[in-house]
Amino acid sequence: MLDQKFSQSEIARRLGRDRATISREIKRNYWHDQEFPDAEGYWAMTANDMAHDRRRGSASSFVARICGTK
């Protein structure tokens, strides 16, 4: 919907979510790449991978701290 130039408010309304939720999602998962600036933007597949990495990273960091390996 961002590619179609919908506002965040309109996206939130259509998805049945709060506008702040949409804003946080876009801000958290917006792709930045200095080497490929034309590829910057919000990409759903990339956002999903980034969220997965955050979940996996926080858990592995937690386990490493408890085990004393980090």
PDB file of N, CA and C in Angstrom:
ATOM      1  N   MET A   1       0.819  -1.196   0.000  1.00  0.00           N
ATOM      2  CA  MET A   1       0.000   0.000   0.000  1.00  0.00           C
ATOM      3  C   MET A   1       0.864   1.261   0.000  1.00  0.00           C
ATOM      4  N   LEU A   2       2.047   1.164   0.601  1.00  0.00           N
ATOM      5  CA  LEU A   2       2.948   2.321   0.553  1.00  0.00           C
ATOM      6  C   LEU A   2       3.347   2.631  -0.884  1.00  0.00           C
ATOM      7  N   ASP A   3       3.619   1.578  -1.664  1.00  0.00           N
ATOM      8  CA  ASP A   3       3.973   1.776  -3.071  1.00  0.00           C
ATOM      9  C   ASP A   3       2.840   2.428  -3.853  1.00  0.00           C
ATOM     10  N   GLN A   4       1.626   2.194  -3.414  1.00  0.00           N
ATOM     11  CA  GLN A   4       0.457   2.771  -4.069  1.00  0.00           C
ATOM     12  C   GLN A   4       0.109   4.148  -3.507  1.00  0.00           C
ATOM     13  N   LYS A   5       0.998   4.661  -2.647  1.00  0.00           N
ATOM     14  CA  LYS A   5       0.881   6.010  -2.079  1.00  0.00           C
ATOM     15  C   LYS A   5      -0.298   6.184  -1.123  1.00  0.00           C
ATOM     16  N   PHE A   6      -0.691   5.094  -0.448  1.00  0.00           N
ATOM     17  CA  PHE A   6      -1.700   5.227   0.594  1.00  0.00           C
ATOM     18  C   PHE A   6      -1.045   5.848   1.816  1.00  0.00           C
ATOM     19  N   SER A   7      -1.785   6.661   2.536  1.00  0.00           N
ATOM     20  CA  SER A   7      -1.259   7.240   3.773  1.00  0.00           C
ATOM     21  C   SER A   7      -1.219   6.163   4.850  1.00  0.00           C
ATOM     22  N   GLN A   8      -0.421   6.401   5.865  1.00  0.00           N
ATOM     23  CA  GLN A   8      -0.360   5.453   6.974  1.00  0.00           C
ATOM     24  C   GLN A   8      -1.718   5.328   7.653  1.00  0.00           C
ATOM     25  N   SER A   9      -2.456   6.422   7.722  1.00  0.00           N
ATOM     26  CA  SER A   9      -3.796   6.384   8.320  1.00  0.00           C
ATOM     27  C   SER A   9      -4.730   5.489   7.514  1.00  0.00           C
ATOM     28  N   GLU A  10      -4.648   5.580   6.199  1.00  0.00           N
ATOM     29  CA  GLU A  10      -5.500   4.761   5.337  1.00  0.00           C
ATOM     30  C   GLU A  10      -5.102   3.285   5.426  1.00  0.00           C
ATOM     31  N   ILE A  11      -3.809   3.020   5.477  1.00  0.00           N
ATOM     32  CA  ILE A  11      -3.327   1.642   5.627  1.00  0.00           C
ATOM     33  C   ILE A  11      -3.855   1.062   6.939  1.00  0.00           C
ATOM     34  N   ALA A  12      -3.743   1.833   8.013  1.00  0.00           N
ATOM     35  CA  ALA A  12      -4.220   1.387   9.323  1.00  0.00           C
ATOM     36  C   ALA A  12      -5.714   1.088   9.282  1.00  0.00           C
ATOM     37  N   ARG A  13      -6.469   1.973   8.680  1.00  0.00           N
ATOM     38  CA  ARG A  13      -7.919   1.777   8.592  1.00  0.00           C
ATOM     39  C   ARG A  13      -8.244   0.498   7.821  1.00  0.00           C
ATOM     40  N   ARG A  14      -7.598   0.291   6.699  1.00  0.00           N
ATOM     41  CA  ARG A  14      -7.879  -0.890   5.878  1.00  0.00           C
ATOM     42  C   ARG A  14      -7.450  -2.190   6.541  1.00  0.00           C
ATOM     43  N   LEU A  15      -6.390  -2.137   7.337  1.00  0.00           N
ATOM     44  CA  LEU A  15      -5.911  -3.348   8.008  1.00  0.00           C
ATOM     45  C   LEU A  15      -6.522  -3.556   9.391  1.00  0.00           C
ATOM     46  N   GLY A  16      -7.279  -2.556   9.855  1.00  0.00           N
ATOM     47  CA  GLY A  16      -7.901  -2.672  11.173  1.00  0.00           C
ATOM     48  C   GLY A  16      -6.895  -2.568  12.306  1.00  0.00           C
ATOM     49  N   ARG A  17      -5.876  -1.747  12.106  1.00  0.00           N
ATOM     50  CA  ARG A  17      -4.829  -1.542  13.109  1.00  0.00           C
ATOM     51  C   ARG A  17      -4.772  -0.066  13.469  1.00  0.00           C
ATOM     52  N   ASP A  18      -4.132   0.228  14.598  1.00  0.00           N
ATOM     53  CA  ASP A  18      -3.938   1.614  14.990  1.00  0.00           C
ATOM     54  C   ASP A  18      -2.882   2.255  14.095  1.00  0.00           C
ATOM     55  N   ARG A  19      -3.024   3.527  13.834  1.00  0.00           N
ATOM     56  CA  ARG A  19      -2.085   4.249  12.983  1.00  0.00           C
ATOM     57  C   ARG A  19      -0.665   4.190  13.542  1.00  0.00           C
ATOM     58  N   ALA A  20      -0.518   4.234  14.865  1.00  0.00           N
ATOM     59  CA  ALA A  20       0.803   4.180  15.494  1.00  0.00           C
ATOM     60  C   ALA A  20       1.477   2.830  15.238  1.00  0.00           C
ATOM     61  N   THR A  21       0.693   1.767  15.183  1.00  0.00           N
ATOM     62  CA  THR A  21       1.234   0.435  14.909  1.00  0.00           C
ATOM     63  C   THR A  21       1.847   0.394  13.516  1.00  0.00           C
ATOM     64  N   ILE A  22       1.151   0.962  12.555  1.00  0.00           N
ATOM     65  CA  ILE A  22       1.644   1.001  11.168  1.00  0.00           C
ATOM     66  C   ILE A  22       2.913   1.844  11.103  1.00  0.00           C
ATOM     67  N   SER A  23       2.904   2.965  11.776  1.00  0.00           N
ATOM     68  CA  SER A  23       4.069   3.848  11.777  1.00  0.00           C
ATOM     69  C   SER A  23       5.292   3.146  12.364  1.00  0.00           C
ATOM     70  N   ARG A  24       5.112   2.471  13.500  1.00  0.00           N
ATOM     71  CA  ARG A  24       6.231   1.743  14.130  1.00  0.00           C
ATOM     72  C   ARG A  24       6.744   0.638  13.231  1.00  0.00           C
ATOM     73  N   GLU A  25       5.839  -0.094  12.589  1.00  0.00           N
ATOM     74  CA  GLU A  25       6.226  -1.186  11.697  1.00  0.00           C
ATOM     75  C   GLU A  25       7.088  -0.667  10.548  1.00  0.00           C
ATOM     76  N   ILE A  26       6.668   0.416   9.950  1.00  0.00           N
ATOM     77  CA  ILE A  26       7.415   0.977   8.825  1.00  0.00           C
ATOM     78  C   ILE A  26       8.766   1.502   9.299  1.00  0.00           C
ATOM     79  N   LYS A  27       8.771   2.210  10.407  1.00  0.00           N
ATOM     80  CA  LYS A  27      10.023   2.767  10.923  1.00  0.00           C
ATOM     81  C   LYS A  27      11.007   1.662  11.314  1.00  0.00           C
ATOM     82  N   ARG A  28      10.514   0.637  11.966  1.00  0.00           N
ATOM     83  CA  ARG A  28      11.377  -0.440  12.444  1.00  0.00           C
ATOM     84  C   ARG A  28      11.939  -1.275  11.296  1.00  0.00           C
ATOM     85  N   ASN A  29      11.179  -1.475  10.248  1.00  0.00           N
ATOM     86  CA  ASN A  29      11.571  -2.403   9.194  1.00  0.00           C
ATOM     87  C   ASN A  29      11.858  -1.740   7.849  1.00  0.00           C
ATOM     88  N   TYR A  30      12.100  -0.442   7.871  1.00  0.00           N
ATOM     89  CA  TYR A  30      12.432   0.261   6.630  1.00  0.00           C
ATOM     90  C   TYR A  30      13.854  -0.115   6.232  1.00  0.00           C
ATOM     91  N   TRP A  31      14.042  -0.550   5.018  1.00  0.00           N
ATOM     92  CA  TRP A  31      15.333  -1.029   4.537  1.00  0.00           C
ATOM     93  C   TRP A  31      16.201   0.141   4.096  1.00  0.00           C
ATOM     94  N   HIS A  32      17.391   0.244   4.666  1.00  0.00           N
ATOM     95  CA  HIS A  32      18.372   1.267   4.285  1.00  0.00           C
ATOM     96  C   HIS A  32      19.624   0.554   3.799  1.00  0.00           C
ATOM     97  N   ASP A  33      20.152   0.990   2.672  1.00  0.00           N
ATOM     98  CA  ASP A  33      21.389   0.403   2.170  1.00  0.00           C
ATOM     99  C   ASP A  33      22.166   1.481   1.433  1.00  0.00           C
ATOM    100  N   GLN A  34      23.324   1.844   1.983  1.00  0.00           N
ATOM    101  CA  GLN A  34      24.132   2.903   1.378  1.00  0.00           C
ATOM    102  C   GLN A  34      24.684   2.490   0.018  1.00  0.00           C
ATOM    103  N   GLU A  35      24.924   1.207  -0.161  1.00  0.00           N
ATOM    104  CA  GLU A  35      25.455   0.737  -1.433  1.00  0.00           C
ATOM    105  C   GLU A  35      24.398   0.705  -2.528  1.00  0.00           C
ATOM    106  N   PHE A  36      23.151   0.504  -2.157  1.00  0.00           N
ATOM    107  CA  PHE A  36      22.059   0.427  -3.117  1.00  0.00           C
ATOM    108  C   PHE A  36      20.906   1.335  -2.687  1.00  0.00           C
ATOM    109  N   PRO A  37      21.102   2.647  -2.781  1.00  0.00           N
ATOM    110  CA  PRO A  37      20.056   3.560  -2.297  1.00  0.00           C
ATOM    111  C   PRO A  37      18.729   3.438  -3.052  1.00  0.00           C
ATOM    112  N   ASP A  38      18.770   2.963  -4.300  1.00  0.00           N
ATOM    113  CA  ASP A  38      17.521   2.789  -5.046  1.00  0.00           C
ATOM    114  C   ASP A  38      16.658   1.666  -4.484  1.00  0.00           C
ATOM    115  N   ALA A  39      17.264   0.792  -3.700  1.00  0.00           N
ATOM    116  CA  ALA A  39      16.528  -0.338  -3.126  1.00  0.00           C
ATOM    117  C   ALA A  39      15.935  -0.008  -1.767  1.00  0.00           C
ATOM    118  N   GLU A  40      16.123   1.213  -1.274  1.00  0.00           N
ATOM    119  CA  GLU A  40      15.584   1.583   0.031  1.00  0.00           C
ATOM    120  C   GLU A  40      14.068   1.589   0.002  1.00  0.00           C
ATOM    121  N   GLY A  41      13.499   1.224   1.118  1.00  0.00           N
ATOM    122  CA  GLY A  41      12.053   1.246   1.244  1.00  0.00           C
ATOM    123  C   GLY A  41      11.579   0.177   2.200  1.00  0.00           C
ATOM    124  N   TYR A  42      10.274   0.029   2.275  1.00  0.00           N
ATOM    125  CA  TYR A  42       9.680  -1.010   3.106  1.00  0.00           C
ATOM    126  C   TYR A  42       9.359  -2.186   2.200  1.00  0.00           C
ATOM    127  N   TRP A  43       9.976  -3.305   2.480  1.00  0.00           N
ATOM    128  CA  TRP A  43       9.760  -4.532   1.714  1.00  0.00           C
ATOM    129  C   TRP A  43       9.235  -5.590   2.683  1.00  0.00           C
ATOM    130  N   ALA A  44       8.053  -6.090   2.424  1.00  0.00           N
ATOM    131  CA  ALA A  44       7.398  -7.011   3.354  1.00  0.00           C
ATOM    132  C   ALA A  44       8.245  -8.245   3.647  1.00  0.00           C
ATOM    133  N   MET A  45       8.831  -8.851   2.625  1.00  0.00           N
ATOM    134  CA  MET A  45       9.641 -10.053   2.849  1.00  0.00           C
ATOM    135  C   MET A  45      10.875  -9.723   3.693  1.00  0.00           C
ATOM    136  N   THR A  46      11.498  -8.597   3.412  1.00  0.00           N
ATOM    137  CA  THR A  46      12.659  -8.166   4.187  1.00  0.00           C
ATOM    138  C   THR A  46      12.246  -7.855   5.622  1.00  0.00           C
ATOM    139  N   ALA A  47      11.100  -7.196   5.782  1.00  0.00           N
ATOM    140  CA  ALA A  47      10.603  -6.876   7.121  1.00  0.00           C
ATOM    141  C   ALA A  47      10.376  -8.151   7.921  1.00  0.00           C
ATOM    142  N   ASN A  48       9.826  -9.159   7.279  1.00  0.00           N
ATOM    143  CA  ASN A  48       9.598 -10.435   7.961  1.00  0.00           C
ATOM    144  C   ASN A  48      10.920 -11.063   8.380  1.00  0.00           C
ATOM    145  N   ASP A  49      11.915 -11.040   7.499  1.00  0.00           N
ATOM    146  CA  ASP A  49      13.235 -11.587   7.830  1.00  0.00           C
ATOM    147  C   ASP A  49      13.890 -10.807   8.971  1.00  0.00           C
ATOM    148  N   MET A  50      13.761  -9.474   8.943  1.00  0.00           N
ATOM    149  CA  MET A  50      14.345  -8.649   9.995  1.00  0.00           C
ATOM    150  C   MET A  50      13.687  -8.952  11.343  1.00  0.00           C
ATOM    151  N   ALA A  51      12.370  -9.118  11.341  1.00  0.00           N
ATOM    152  CA  ALA A  51      11.654  -9.433  12.578  1.00  0.00           C
ATOM    153  C   ALA A  51      12.084 -10.808  13.093  1.00  0.00           C
ATOM    154  N   HIS A  52      12.226 -11.757  12.187  1.00  0.00           N
ATOM    155  CA  HIS A  52      12.675 -13.100  12.573  1.00  0.00           C
ATOM    156  C   HIS A  52      14.074 -13.039  13.184  1.00  0.00           C
ATOM    157  N   ASP A  53      14.967 -12.277  12.560  1.00  0.00           N
ATOM    158  CA  ASP A  53      16.327 -12.138  13.079  1.00  0.00           C
ATOM    159  C   ASP A  53      16.334 -11.484  14.457  1.00  0.00           C
ATOM    160  N   ARG A  54      15.472 -10.490  14.655  1.00  0.00           N
ATOM    161  CA  ARG A  54      15.402  -9.836  15.970  1.00  0.00           C
ATOM    162  C   ARG A  54      14.939 -10.817  17.031  1.00  0.00           C
ATOM    163  N   ARG A  55      13.923 -11.615  16.703  1.00  0.00           N
ATOM    164  CA  ARG A  55      13.430 -12.604  17.672  1.00  0.00           C
ATOM    165  C   ARG A  55      14.509 -13.635  17.975  1.00  0.00           C
ATOM    166  N   ARG A  56      15.150 -14.120  16.942  1.00  0.00           N
ATOM    167  CA  ARG A  56      16.184 -15.132  17.121  1.00  0.00           C
ATOM    168  C   ARG A  56      17.396 -14.540  17.820  1.00  0.00           C
ATOM    169  N   GLY A  57      17.767 -13.328  17.463  1.00  0.00           N
ATOM    170  CA  GLY A  57      18.939 -12.684  18.062  1.00  0.00           C
ATOM    171  C   GLY A  57      18.768 -12.409  19.530  1.00  0.00           C
ATOM    172  N   SER A  58      17.605 -11.948  19.919  1.00  0.00           N
ATOM    173  CA  SER A  58      17.406 -11.625  21.328  1.00  0.00           C
ATOM    174  C   SER A  58      17.413 -12.894  22.167  1.00  0.00           C
ATOM    175  N   ALA A  59      16.845 -13.957  21.651  1.00  0.00           N
ATOM    176  CA  ALA A  59      16.825 -15.209  22.398  1.00  0.00           C
ATOM    177  C   ALA A  59      18.229 -15.785  22.504  1.00  0.00           C
ATOM    178  N   SER A  60      18.968 -15.772  21.406  1.00  0.00           N
ATOM    179  CA  SER A  60      20.312 -16.349  21.462  1.00  0.00           C
ATOM    180  C   SER A  60      21.226 -15.495  22.338  1.00  0.00           C
ATOM    181  N   SER A  61      21.035 -14.191  22.311  1.00  0.00           N
ATOM    182  CA  SER A  61      21.827 -13.322  23.185  1.00  0.00           C
ATOM    183  C   SER A  61      21.505 -13.603  24.642  1.00  0.00           C
ATOM    184  N   PHE A  62      20.236 -13.821  24.938  1.00  0.00           N
ATOM    185  CA  PHE A  62      19.808 -14.113  26.292  1.00  0.00           C
ATOM    186  C   PHE A  62      20.426 -15.432  26.768  1.00  0.00           C
ATOM    187  N   VAL A  63      20.366 -16.449  25.940  1.00  0.00           N
ATOM    188  CA  VAL A  63      20.938 -17.754  26.293  1.00  0.00           C
ATOM    189  C   VAL A  63      22.452 -17.627  26.476  1.00  0.00           C
ATOM    190  N   ALA A  64      23.106 -16.881  25.597  1.00  0.00           N
ATOM    191  CA  ALA A  64      24.562 -16.706  25.710  1.00  0.00           C
ATOM    192  C   ALA A  64      24.935 -16.012  27.015  1.00  0.00           C
ATOM    193  N   ARG A  65      24.159 -15.008  27.429  1.00  0.00           N
ATOM    194  CA  ARG A  65      24.443 -14.324  28.690  1.00  0.00           C
ATOM    195  C   ARG A  65      24.265 -15.256  29.872  1.00  0.00           C
ATOM    196  N   ILE A  66      23.219 -16.069  29.833  1.00  0.00           N
ATOM    197  CA  ILE A  66      22.965 -16.984  30.944  1.00  0.00           C
ATOM    198  C   ILE A  66      24.064 -18.051  31.014  1.00  0.00           C
ATOM    199  N   CYS A  67      24.499 -18.539  29.868  1.00  0.00           N
ATOM    200  CA  CYS A  67      25.511 -19.592  29.839  1.00  0.00           C
ATOM    201  C   CYS A  67      26.917 -19.031  30.020  1.00  0.00           C
ATOM    202  N   GLY A  68      27.042 -17.706  29.978  1.00  0.00           N
ATOM    203  CA  GLY A  68      28.348 -17.077  30.156  1.00  0.00           C
ATOM    204  C   GLY A  68      29.241 -17.187  28.940  1.00  0.00           C
ATOM    205  N   THR A  69      28.664 -17.402  27.763  1.00  0.00           N
ATOM    206  CA  THR A  69      29.473 -17.538  26.553  1.00  0.00           C
ATOM    207  C   THR A  69      29.604 -16.238  25.803  1.00  0.00           C
ATOM    208  N   LYS A  70      29.002 -15.203  26.270  1.00  0.00           N
ATOM    209  CA  LYS A  70      29.081 -13.920  25.564  1.00  0.00           C
ATOM    210  C   LYS A  70      29.633 -12.851  26.448  1.00  0.00           C
TER     211      LYS A  70
END
